[in-house]
Coordinates of C-alpha atoms (C1' of nucleotides) in Angstrom, one line a residue:
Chain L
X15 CA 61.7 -4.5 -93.5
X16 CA 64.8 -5.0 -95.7
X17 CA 64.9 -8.9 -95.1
X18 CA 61.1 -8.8 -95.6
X19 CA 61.4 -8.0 -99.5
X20 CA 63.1 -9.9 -102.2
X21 CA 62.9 -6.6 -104.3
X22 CA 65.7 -5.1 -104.8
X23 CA 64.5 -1.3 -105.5
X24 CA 62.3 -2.0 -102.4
X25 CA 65.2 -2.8 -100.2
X26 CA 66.8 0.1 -101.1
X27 CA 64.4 2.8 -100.7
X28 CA 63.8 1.2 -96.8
X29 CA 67.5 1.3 -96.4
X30 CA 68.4 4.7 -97.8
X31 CA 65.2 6.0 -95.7
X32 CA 67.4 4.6 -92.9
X33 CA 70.3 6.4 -93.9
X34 CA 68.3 9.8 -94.0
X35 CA 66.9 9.3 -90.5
X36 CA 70.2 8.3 -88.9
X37 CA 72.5 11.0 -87.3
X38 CA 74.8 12.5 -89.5
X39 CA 78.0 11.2 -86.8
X40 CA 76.3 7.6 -86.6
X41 CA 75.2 7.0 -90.1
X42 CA 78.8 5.2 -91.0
X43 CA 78.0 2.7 -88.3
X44 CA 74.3 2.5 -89.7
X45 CA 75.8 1.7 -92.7
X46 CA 78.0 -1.2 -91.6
X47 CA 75.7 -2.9 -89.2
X48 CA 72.9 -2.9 -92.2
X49 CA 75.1 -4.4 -94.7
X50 CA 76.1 -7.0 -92.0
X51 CA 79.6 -5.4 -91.2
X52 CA 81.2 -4.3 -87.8
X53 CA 83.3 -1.0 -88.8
X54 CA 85.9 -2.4 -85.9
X55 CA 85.9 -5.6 -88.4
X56 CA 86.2 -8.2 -86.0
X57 CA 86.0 -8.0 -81.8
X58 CA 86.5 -11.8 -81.0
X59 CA 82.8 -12.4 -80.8
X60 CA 81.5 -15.5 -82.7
X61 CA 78.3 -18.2 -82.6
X62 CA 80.1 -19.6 -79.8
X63 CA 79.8 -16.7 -77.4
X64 CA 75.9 -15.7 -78.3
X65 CA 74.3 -19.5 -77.9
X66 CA 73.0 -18.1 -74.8
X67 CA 71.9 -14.6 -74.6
X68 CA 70.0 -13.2 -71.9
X69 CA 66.6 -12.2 -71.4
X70 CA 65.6 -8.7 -73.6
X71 CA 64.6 -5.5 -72.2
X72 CA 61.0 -4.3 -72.5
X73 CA 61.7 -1.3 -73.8
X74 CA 64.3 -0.2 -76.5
X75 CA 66.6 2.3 -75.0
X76 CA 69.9 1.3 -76.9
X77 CA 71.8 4.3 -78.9
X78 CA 73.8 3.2 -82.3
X79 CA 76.9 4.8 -80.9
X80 CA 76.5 3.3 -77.2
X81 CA 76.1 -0.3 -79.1
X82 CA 79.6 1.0 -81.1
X83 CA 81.1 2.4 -78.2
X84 CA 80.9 -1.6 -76.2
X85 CA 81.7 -3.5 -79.6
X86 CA 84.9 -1.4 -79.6
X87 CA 85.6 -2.2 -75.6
X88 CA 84.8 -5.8 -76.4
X89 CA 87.4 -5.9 -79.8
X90 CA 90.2 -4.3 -77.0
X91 CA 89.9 -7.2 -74.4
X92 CA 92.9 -9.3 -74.4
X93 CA 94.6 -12.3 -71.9
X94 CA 93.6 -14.6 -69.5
X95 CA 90.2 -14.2 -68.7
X96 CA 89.3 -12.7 -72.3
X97 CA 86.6 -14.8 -73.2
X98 CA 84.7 -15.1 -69.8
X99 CA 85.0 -11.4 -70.3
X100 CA 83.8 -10.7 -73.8
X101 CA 80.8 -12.8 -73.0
X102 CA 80.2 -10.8 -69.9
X103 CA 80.1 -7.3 -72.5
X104 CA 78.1 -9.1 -75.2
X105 CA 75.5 -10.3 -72.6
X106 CA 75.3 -6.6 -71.3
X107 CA 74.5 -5.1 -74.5
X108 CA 72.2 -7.7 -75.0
X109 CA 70.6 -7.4 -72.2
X110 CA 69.9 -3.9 -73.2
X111 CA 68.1 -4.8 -76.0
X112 CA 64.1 -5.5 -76.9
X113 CA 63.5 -8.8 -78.2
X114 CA 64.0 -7.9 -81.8
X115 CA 67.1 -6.2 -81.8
X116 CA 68.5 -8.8 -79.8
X117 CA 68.1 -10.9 -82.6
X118 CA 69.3 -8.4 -85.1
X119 CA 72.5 -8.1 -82.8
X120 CA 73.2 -11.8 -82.5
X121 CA 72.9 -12.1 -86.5
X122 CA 75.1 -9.2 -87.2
X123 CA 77.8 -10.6 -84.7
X124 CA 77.6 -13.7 -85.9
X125 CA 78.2 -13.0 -89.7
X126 CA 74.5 -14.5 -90.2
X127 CA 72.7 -11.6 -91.1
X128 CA 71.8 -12.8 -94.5
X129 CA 68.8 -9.7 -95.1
X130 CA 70.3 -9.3 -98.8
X131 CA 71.9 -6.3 -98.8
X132 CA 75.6 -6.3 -99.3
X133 CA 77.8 -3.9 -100.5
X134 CA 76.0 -3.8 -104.1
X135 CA 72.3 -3.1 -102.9
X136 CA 73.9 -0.7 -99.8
X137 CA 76.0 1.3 -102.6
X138 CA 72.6 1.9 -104.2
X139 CA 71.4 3.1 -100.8
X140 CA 73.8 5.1 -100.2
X141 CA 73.4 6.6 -103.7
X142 CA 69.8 6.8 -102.8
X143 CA 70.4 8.8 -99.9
X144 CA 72.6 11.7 -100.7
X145 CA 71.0 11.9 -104.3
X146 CA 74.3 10.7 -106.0
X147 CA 75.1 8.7 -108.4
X148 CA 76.0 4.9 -108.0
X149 CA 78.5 4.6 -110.2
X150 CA 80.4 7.4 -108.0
X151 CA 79.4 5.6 -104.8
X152 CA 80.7 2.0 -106.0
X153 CA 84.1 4.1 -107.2
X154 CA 84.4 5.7 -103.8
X155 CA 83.7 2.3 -102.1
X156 CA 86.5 0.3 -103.9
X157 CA 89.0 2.7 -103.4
X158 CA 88.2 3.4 -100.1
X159 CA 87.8 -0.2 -99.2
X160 CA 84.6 -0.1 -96.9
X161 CA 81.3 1.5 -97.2
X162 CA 81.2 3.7 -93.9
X163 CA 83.3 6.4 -94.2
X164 CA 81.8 7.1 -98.0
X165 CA 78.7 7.0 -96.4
X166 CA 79.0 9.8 -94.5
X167 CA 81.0 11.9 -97.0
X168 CA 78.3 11.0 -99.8
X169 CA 75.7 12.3 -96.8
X170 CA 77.4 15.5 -96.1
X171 CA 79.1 16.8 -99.1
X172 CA 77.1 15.0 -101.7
X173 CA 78.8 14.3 -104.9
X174 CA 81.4 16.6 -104.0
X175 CA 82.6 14.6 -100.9
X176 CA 83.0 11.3 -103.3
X177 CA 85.2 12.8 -105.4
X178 CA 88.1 13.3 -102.5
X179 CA 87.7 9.5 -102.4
X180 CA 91.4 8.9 -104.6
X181 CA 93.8 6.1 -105.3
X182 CA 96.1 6.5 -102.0
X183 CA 99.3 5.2 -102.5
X184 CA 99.4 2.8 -99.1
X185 CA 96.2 2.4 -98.3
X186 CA 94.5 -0.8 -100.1
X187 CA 92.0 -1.0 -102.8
X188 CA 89.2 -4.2 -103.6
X189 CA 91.1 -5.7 -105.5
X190 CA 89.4 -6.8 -109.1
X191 CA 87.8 -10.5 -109.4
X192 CA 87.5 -13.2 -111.9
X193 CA 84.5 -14.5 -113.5
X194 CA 84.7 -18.4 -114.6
X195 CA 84.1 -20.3 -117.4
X196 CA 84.0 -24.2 -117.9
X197 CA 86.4 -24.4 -121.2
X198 CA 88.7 -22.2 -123.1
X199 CA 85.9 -21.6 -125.9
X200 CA 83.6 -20.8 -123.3
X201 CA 86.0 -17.9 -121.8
X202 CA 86.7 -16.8 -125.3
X203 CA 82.8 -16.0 -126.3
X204 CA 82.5 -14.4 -123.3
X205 CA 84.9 -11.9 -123.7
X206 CA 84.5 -11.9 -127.3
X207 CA 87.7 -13.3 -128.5
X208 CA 88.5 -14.0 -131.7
X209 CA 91.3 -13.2 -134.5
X210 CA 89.8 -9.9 -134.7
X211 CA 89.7 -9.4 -130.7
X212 CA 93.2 -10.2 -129.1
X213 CA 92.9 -11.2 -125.0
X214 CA 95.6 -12.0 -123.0
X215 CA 96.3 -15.6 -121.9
X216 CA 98.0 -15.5 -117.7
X217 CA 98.8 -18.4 -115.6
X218 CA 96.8 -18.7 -112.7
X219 CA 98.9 -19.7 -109.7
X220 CA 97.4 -21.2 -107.0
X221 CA 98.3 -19.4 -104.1
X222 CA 97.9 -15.6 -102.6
X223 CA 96.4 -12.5 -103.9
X224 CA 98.7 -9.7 -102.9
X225 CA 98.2 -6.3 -103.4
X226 CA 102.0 -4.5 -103.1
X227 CA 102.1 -0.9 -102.3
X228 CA 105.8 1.1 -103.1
X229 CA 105.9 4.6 -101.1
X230 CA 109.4 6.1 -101.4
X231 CA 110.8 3.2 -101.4
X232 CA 108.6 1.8 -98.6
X233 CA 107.0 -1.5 -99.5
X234 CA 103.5 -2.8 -97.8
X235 CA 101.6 -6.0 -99.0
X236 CA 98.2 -6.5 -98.8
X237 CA 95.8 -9.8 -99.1
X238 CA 92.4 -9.7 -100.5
X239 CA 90.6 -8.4 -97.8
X240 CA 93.0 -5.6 -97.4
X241 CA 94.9 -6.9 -94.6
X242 CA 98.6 -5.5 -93.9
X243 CA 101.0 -9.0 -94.2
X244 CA 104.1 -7.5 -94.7
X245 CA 106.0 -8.4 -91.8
X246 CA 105.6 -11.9 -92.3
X247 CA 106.9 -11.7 -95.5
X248 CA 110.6 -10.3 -96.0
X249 CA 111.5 -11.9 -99.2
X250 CA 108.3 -10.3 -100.9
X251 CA 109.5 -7.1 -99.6
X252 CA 113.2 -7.7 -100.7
X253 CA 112.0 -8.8 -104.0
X254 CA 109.5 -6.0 -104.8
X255 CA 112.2 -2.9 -103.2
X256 CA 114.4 -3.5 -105.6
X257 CA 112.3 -1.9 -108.7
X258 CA 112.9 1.3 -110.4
X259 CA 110.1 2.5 -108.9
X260 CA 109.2 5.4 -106.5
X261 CA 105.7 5.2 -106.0
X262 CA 103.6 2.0 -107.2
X263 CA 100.6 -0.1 -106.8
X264 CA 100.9 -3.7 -108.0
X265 CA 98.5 -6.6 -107.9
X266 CA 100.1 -10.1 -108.5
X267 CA 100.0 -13.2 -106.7
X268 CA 102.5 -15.1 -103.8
X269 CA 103.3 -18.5 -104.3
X270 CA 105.8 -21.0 -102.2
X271 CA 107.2 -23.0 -105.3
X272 CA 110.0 -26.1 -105.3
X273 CA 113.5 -26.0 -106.0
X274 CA 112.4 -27.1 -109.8
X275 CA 109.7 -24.3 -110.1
X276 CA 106.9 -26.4 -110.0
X277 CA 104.3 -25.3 -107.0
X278 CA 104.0 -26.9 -103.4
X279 CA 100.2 -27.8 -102.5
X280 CA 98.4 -24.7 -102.0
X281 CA 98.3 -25.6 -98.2
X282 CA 101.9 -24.6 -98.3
X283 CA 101.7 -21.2 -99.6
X284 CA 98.3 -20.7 -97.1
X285 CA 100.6 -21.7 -93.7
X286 CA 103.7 -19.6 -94.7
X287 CA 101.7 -16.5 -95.1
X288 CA 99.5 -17.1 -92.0
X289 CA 102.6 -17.3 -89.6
X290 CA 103.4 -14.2 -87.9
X291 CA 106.4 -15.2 -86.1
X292 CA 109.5 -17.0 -87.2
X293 CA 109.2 -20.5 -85.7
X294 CA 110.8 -21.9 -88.1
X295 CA 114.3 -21.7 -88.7
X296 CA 113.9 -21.7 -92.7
X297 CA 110.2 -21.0 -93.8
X298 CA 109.6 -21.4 -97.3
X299 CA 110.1 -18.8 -99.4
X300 CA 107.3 -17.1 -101.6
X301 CA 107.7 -16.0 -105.0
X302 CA 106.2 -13.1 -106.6
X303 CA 104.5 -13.0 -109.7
X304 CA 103.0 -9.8 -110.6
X305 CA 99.9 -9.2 -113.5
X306 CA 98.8 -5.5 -113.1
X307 CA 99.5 -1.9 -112.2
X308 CA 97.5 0.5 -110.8
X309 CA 99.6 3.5 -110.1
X310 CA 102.9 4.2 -111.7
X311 CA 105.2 7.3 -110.5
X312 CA 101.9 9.9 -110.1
X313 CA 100.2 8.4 -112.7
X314 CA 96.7 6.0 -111.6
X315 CA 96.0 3.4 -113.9
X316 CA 92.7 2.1 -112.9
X317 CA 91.2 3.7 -115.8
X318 CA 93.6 2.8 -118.2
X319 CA 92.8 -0.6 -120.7
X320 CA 94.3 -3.6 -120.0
X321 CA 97.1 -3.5 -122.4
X322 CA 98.2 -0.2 -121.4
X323 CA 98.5 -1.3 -117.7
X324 CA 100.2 -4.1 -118.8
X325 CA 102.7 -2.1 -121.2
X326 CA 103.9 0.1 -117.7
X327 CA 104.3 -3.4 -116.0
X328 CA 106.5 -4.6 -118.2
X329 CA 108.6 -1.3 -118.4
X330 CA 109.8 -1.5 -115.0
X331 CA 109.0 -5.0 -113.9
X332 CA 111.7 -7.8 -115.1
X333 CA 110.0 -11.0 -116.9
X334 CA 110.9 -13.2 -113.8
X335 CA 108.5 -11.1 -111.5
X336 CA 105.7 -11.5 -113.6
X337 CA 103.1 -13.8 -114.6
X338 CA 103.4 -15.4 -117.6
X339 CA 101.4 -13.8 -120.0
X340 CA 100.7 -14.4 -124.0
X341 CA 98.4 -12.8 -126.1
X342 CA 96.6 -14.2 -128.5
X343 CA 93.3 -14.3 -130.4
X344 CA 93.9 -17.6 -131.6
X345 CA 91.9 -20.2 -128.6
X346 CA 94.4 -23.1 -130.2
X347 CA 97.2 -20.8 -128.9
X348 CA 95.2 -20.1 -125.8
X349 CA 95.0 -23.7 -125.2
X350 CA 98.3 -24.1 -125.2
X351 CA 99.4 -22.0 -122.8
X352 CA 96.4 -23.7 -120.5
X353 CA 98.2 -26.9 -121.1
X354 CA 101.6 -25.9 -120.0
X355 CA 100.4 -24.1 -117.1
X356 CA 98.4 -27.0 -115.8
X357 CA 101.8 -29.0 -116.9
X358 CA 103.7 -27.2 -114.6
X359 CA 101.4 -28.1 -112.0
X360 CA 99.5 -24.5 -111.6
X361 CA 95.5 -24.2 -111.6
X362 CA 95.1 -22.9 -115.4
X363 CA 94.7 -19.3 -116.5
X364 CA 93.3 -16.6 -116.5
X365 CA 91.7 -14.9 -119.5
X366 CA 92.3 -10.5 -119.6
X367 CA 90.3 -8.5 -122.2
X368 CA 93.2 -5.9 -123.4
X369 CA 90.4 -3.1 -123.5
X370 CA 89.0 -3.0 -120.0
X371 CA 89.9 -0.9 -116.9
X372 CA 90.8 -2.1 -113.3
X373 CA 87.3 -2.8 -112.3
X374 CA 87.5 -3.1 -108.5
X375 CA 85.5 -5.1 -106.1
X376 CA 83.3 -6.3 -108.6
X377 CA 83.5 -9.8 -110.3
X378 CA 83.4 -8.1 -113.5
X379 CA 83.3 -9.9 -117.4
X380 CA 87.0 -8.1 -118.4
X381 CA 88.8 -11.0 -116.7
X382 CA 87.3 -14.6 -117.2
X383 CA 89.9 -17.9 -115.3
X384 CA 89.3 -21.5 -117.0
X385 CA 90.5 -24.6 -114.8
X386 CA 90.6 -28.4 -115.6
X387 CA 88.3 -30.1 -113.7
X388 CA 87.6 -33.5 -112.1
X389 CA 85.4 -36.1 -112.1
X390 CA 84.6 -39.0 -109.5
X391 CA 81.0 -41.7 -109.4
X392 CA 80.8 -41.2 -105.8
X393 CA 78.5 -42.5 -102.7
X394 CA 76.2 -40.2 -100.2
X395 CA 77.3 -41.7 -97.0
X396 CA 74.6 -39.0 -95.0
X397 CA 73.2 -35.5 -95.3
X398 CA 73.0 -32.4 -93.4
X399 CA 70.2 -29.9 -93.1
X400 CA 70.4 -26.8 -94.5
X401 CA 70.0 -23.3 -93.5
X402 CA 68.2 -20.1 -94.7
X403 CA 66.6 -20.2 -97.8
X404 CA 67.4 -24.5 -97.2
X405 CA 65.5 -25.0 -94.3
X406 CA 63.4 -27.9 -94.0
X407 CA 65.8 -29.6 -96.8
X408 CA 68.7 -31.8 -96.8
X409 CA 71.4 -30.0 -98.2
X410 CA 74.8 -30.3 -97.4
X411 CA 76.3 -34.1 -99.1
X412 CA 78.2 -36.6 -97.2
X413 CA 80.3 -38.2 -100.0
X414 CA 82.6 -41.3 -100.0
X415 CA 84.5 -43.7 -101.8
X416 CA 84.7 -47.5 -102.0
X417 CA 87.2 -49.0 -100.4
X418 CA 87.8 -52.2 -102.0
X419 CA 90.1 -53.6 -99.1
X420 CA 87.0 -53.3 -96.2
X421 CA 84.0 -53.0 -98.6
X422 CA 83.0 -50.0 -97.1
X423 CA 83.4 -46.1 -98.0
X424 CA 85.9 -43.4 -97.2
X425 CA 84.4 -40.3 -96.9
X426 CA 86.5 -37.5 -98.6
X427 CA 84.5 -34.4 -97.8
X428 CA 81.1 -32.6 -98.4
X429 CA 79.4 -30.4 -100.5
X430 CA 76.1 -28.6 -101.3
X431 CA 76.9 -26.9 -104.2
X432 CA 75.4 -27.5 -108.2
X433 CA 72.1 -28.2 -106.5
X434 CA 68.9 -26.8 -108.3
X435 CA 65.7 -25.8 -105.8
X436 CA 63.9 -29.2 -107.7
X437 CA 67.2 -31.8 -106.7
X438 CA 67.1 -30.3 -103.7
X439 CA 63.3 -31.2 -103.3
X440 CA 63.8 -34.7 -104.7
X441 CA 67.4 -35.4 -102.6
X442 CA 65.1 -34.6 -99.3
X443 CA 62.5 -37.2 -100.2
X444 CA 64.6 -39.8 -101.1
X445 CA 67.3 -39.7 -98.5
X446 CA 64.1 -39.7 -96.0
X447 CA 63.8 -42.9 -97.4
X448 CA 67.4 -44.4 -97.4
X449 CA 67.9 -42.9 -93.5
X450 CA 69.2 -45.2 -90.8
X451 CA 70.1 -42.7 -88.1
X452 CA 69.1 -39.2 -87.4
X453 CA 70.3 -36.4 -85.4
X454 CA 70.1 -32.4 -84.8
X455 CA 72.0 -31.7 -88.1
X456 CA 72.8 -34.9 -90.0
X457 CA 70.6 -37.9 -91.4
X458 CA 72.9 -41.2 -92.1
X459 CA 71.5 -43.0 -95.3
X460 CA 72.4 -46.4 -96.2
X461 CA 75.2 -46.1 -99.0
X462 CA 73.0 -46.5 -102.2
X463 CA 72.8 -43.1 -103.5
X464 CA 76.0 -42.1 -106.7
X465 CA 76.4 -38.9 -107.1
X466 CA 78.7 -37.2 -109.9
X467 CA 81.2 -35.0 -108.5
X468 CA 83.3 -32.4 -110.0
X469 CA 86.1 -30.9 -108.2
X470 CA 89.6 -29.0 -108.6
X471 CA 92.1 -31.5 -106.5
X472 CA 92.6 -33.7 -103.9
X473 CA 94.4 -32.4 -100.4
X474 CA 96.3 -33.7 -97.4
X475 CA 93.2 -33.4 -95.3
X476 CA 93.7 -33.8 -90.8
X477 CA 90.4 -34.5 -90.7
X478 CA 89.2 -37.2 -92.5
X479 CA 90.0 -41.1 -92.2
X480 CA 91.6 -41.3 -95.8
X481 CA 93.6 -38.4 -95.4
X482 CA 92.5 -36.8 -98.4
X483 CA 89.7 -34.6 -99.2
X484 CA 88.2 -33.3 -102.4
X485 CA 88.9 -29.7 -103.2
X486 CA 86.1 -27.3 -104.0
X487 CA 83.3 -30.4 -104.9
X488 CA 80.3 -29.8 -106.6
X489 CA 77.5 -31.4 -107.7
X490 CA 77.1 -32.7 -110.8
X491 CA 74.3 -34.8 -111.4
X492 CA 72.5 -37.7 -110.0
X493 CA 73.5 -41.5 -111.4
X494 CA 70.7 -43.8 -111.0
X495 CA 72.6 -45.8 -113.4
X496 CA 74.8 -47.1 -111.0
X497 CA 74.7 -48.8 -108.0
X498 CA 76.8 -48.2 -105.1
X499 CA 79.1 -51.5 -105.7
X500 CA 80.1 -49.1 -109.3
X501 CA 81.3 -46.3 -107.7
X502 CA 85.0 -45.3 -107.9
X503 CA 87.2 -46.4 -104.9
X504 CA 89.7 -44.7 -103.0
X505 CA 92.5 -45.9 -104.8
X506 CA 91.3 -44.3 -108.2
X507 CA 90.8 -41.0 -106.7
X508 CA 94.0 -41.2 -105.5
X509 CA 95.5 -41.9 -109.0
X510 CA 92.7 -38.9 -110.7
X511 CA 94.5 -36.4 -108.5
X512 CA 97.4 -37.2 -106.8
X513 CA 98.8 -34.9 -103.9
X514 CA 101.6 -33.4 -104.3
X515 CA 104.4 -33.2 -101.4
Chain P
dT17 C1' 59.2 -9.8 -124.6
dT18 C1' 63.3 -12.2 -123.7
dC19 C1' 68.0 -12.2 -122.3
dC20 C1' 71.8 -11.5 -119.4
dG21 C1' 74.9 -9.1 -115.9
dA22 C1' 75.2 -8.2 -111.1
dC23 C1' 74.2 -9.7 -106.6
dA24 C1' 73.3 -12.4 -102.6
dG25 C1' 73.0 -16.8 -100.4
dT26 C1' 74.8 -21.3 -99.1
dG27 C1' 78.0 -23.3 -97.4
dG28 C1' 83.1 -26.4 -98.5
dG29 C1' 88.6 -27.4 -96.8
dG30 C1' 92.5 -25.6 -94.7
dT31 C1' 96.0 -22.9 -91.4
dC32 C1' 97.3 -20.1 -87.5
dG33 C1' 97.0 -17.9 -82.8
dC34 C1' 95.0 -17.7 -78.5
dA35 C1' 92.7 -19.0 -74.3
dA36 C1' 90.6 -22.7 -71.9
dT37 C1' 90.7 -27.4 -70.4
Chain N
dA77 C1' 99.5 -31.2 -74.5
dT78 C1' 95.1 -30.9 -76.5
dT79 C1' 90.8 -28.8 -77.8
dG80 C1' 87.6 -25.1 -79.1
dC81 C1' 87.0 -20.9 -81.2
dG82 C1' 87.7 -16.9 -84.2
dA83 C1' 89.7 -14.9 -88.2
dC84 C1' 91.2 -15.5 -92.9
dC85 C1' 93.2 -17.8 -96.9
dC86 C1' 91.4 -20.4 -101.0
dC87 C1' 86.5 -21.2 -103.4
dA88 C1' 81.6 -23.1 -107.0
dC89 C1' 77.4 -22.8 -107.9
dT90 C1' 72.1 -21.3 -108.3
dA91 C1' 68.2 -18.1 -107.8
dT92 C1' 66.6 -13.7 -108.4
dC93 C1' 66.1 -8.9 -109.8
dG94 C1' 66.0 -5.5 -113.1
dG95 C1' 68.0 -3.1 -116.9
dA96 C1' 69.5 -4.0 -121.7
dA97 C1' 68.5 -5.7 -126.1

DNA sequence: TTCCGACAGTGGGGTCGCAAT
DNA sequence: ATTGCGACCCCACTATCGGAA
């Protein structure tokens, strides 16, 4: 019913009549499951354990909260013997289930639900159902962090219920995004910038989003998707207690940087603050560099503009802890701070407008990041079919390099984005033409094919032959212009973007 | 009527921890 | 010891809907 429509009114009058019908205790769970959510989060179960289910029952006779009740038993299994186990569960609660929910059950384990209706479209549901408004739904949903328990306040306390919904010290918000923009002009009209309208210029470091909680002295960090890291991280902690704060909300970023400042490769930063126990006898440290706050001694911030927030950051954060920051409505000046940042060796910056409020959860237009970006000439080596709304089309781009010292091609990743519905047409028929081999997912084409790719940097990579791969590539256009023999070899990528050590 | 912001979809590379092999 | 899997870090881009202009 709700994958059935694109429409997106349509999809929420079907869910919210879902919401209405459900049991007042189950209709958090409702909620998760239709948005494509487990409220446990995660129980272990992947594509891996469901490539087999069993037979369906005739007959539906499966209760939301019995379906709950073995998710949670499933998440709790542990040991030797776990995953023998965990398929055991799944195929029991499978087996409970008619044909069609079985299939709803294996997408919504599987992450694949894809029945467009994610937290936007379910916030208007929700909104829909208790006779609310949205805006008051979205609020309660960012600072709450999932959409489950508002559900069921919205449901039984209406508007009323939402309101209890508060910036908690120590428990995690969504954290505000970034929209993007290919040039520093491009950022600037977006926001509106100009000598009459001032925006503030930030690095943007590549490494972790961290949201840093201070309760009485207490100090949690948070990543993006509200996780609790702050054991692994002791030196963040350290850094962070020693404020003249009592009770705070920062958002900033973690970065493992060099003796001379400049930053290690972003795989770095990504294994320090994965490891949970001390293997190392001297992990690298991570620096902190904080850009807003959201709650200052009593007072929340979210509402507050930009420049205000950033005014109580500076009053009882010292410069070293913060992101460098200018502001500016001059884009000449703007660039220049771009420059340096990239100079130093970070990802860009991020453009603020000084008038907007914290804006969580949603990519909104009051922050806008602009990054240098790449370009190689290189070679389709094979392509892989895609999924969903891709079906029946090639999709997913093998790409390589020359390499001048074998005449053949290094392949240096993939990538199916920056394809338009009409290249995606044309890129089916023609690699039908070029293929040489074909299997379940991938069709090998003879190397003819150049393809303009843009991406951010090159990476250590363990999995492919060159030992580099291309960071975030994207399609640029077709070059018919060239033949295979012109496109760049692997030496020249290496010189484009050097990896760092 | 056209324009544009918000949203969902389609996957990319990498690391770690754990259980199975 | 190595491999497979699940969970999370980072992420770009296009199509579409529906309200704003």
């Amino acid at each position: 019913m709700v994958a059935g429509t694109s429409g997106r009114k349509a999809k929420v009058t079907a869910l919210a009549g879902c919401l209405r019908a459900a049991e007042p205790e189950e209709a958090a769970t409702v909620v998760a499951y239709l948005s494509g959510e487990l409220p446990q989060r995660q129980i272990g179960v992947g594509y891996a354990a469901l490539r087999e289910p069993p037979p369906p029952a005739a007959e539906p006779s499966l209760t939301v909260p019995e379906v709950d009740a073995a998710f949670t038993e499933i998440g709790a299994v542990s040991g030797a013997g776990s995953v023998a186990r965990r398929r055991e569960l799944v195929a029991a609660v499978l087996g409970r289930a008619t044909r069609p929910e079985q299939d709803f059950l294996v997408r919504l384990l599987a992450g694949e639900l894809r029945q467009g209706a994610l937290d936007g479209v379910m916030a208007e549901a929700i909104a829909a159902a208790a006779d609310v408004p949205a805006a008051a739904v979205r609020r309660a949903v960012m600072l709450r962090g999932a959409l489950g328990p508002v559900a069921t306040a919205a449901l039984a306390e209406g508007a009323r219920g939402l309101d209890a919904f508060t910036l908690e010290v120590g428990r995690p918000i969504k954290p505000m995004l970034a929209a993007a923009a290919p040039s520093m002009d491009e950022a600037f009209a977006k926001l509106g910038a100009g000598p009459e309208t001032e925006v503030a210029v930030e690095w943007k470091l590549d490494g972790i989003r961290a949201q840093v909680h201070v309760s009485g002295g207490e100090v949690r960090v948070f990543t993006r998707t509200l996780d609790d890291i702050t054991v692994r991280l002791p030196e963040v902690v350290e850094a962070v207690r020693g404020l003249p704060v009592r009770d705070a909300v920062f958002d900033g970023e973690l970065i493992a940087l060099r003796p001379d400042g400049r930053p290690h490769p972003f795989q770095v930063t990504s294994a320090r603050t994965a490891t949970r126990t001390t293997k190392t006898a001297e992990p690298v440290p991570l620096s902190v560099f904080l850009f807003d706050v959201l709650h200052l001694d009593g007072a929340d911030l979210l509402d507050a503009p930009g420049a205000e927030r950033d005014a109580a950051l500076a009053g009882v954060v010292p410069a070293e802890l913060r992101m460098p920051r200018v502001v500016t409505g001059d884009a000449a000046r703007a660039k220049e701070v771009f420059d340096e940042s990239v100079a130093r060796g970070h990802e860009g910056v991020v453009v603020k407008s000084l008038d907007t409020p914290y804006t969580a959860g949603r990519r909104g237009a009051g922050w806008v990041k602009v990054k240098p970006r790449h370009t190689l000439d290189l070679v389709v080596l094979a392509v892989e079919w895609g999924h969903g709304r891709r079906r029946g089309l090639l999709s997913n781009l093998h790409l390589g390099a020359r390499d001048p010292e074998t005449g053949g091609f290094v392949m240096l990743g993939k990538t199916f984005k920056g394809l338009t519905d009409e290249l995606l047409a044309w890129q089916t028929r023609r690699f039908r033409e070029l293929a040489v081999r074909e299997d379940e997912w991938t069709v090998h084409v003879r190397p003819e094919l150049v393809v303009e790719i843009a991406f951010d940097g090159v990476q250590h990579s363990p999995r492919y032959p060159g030992g580099i791969a291309l960071r975030f590539a994207r399609v640029l256009r077709y070059r018919p212009d060239k033949s295979a023999a012109e496109a760049d070899t692997i030496d020249t990528v290496r010189a484009v973007a050097p990896v760092l050590d």
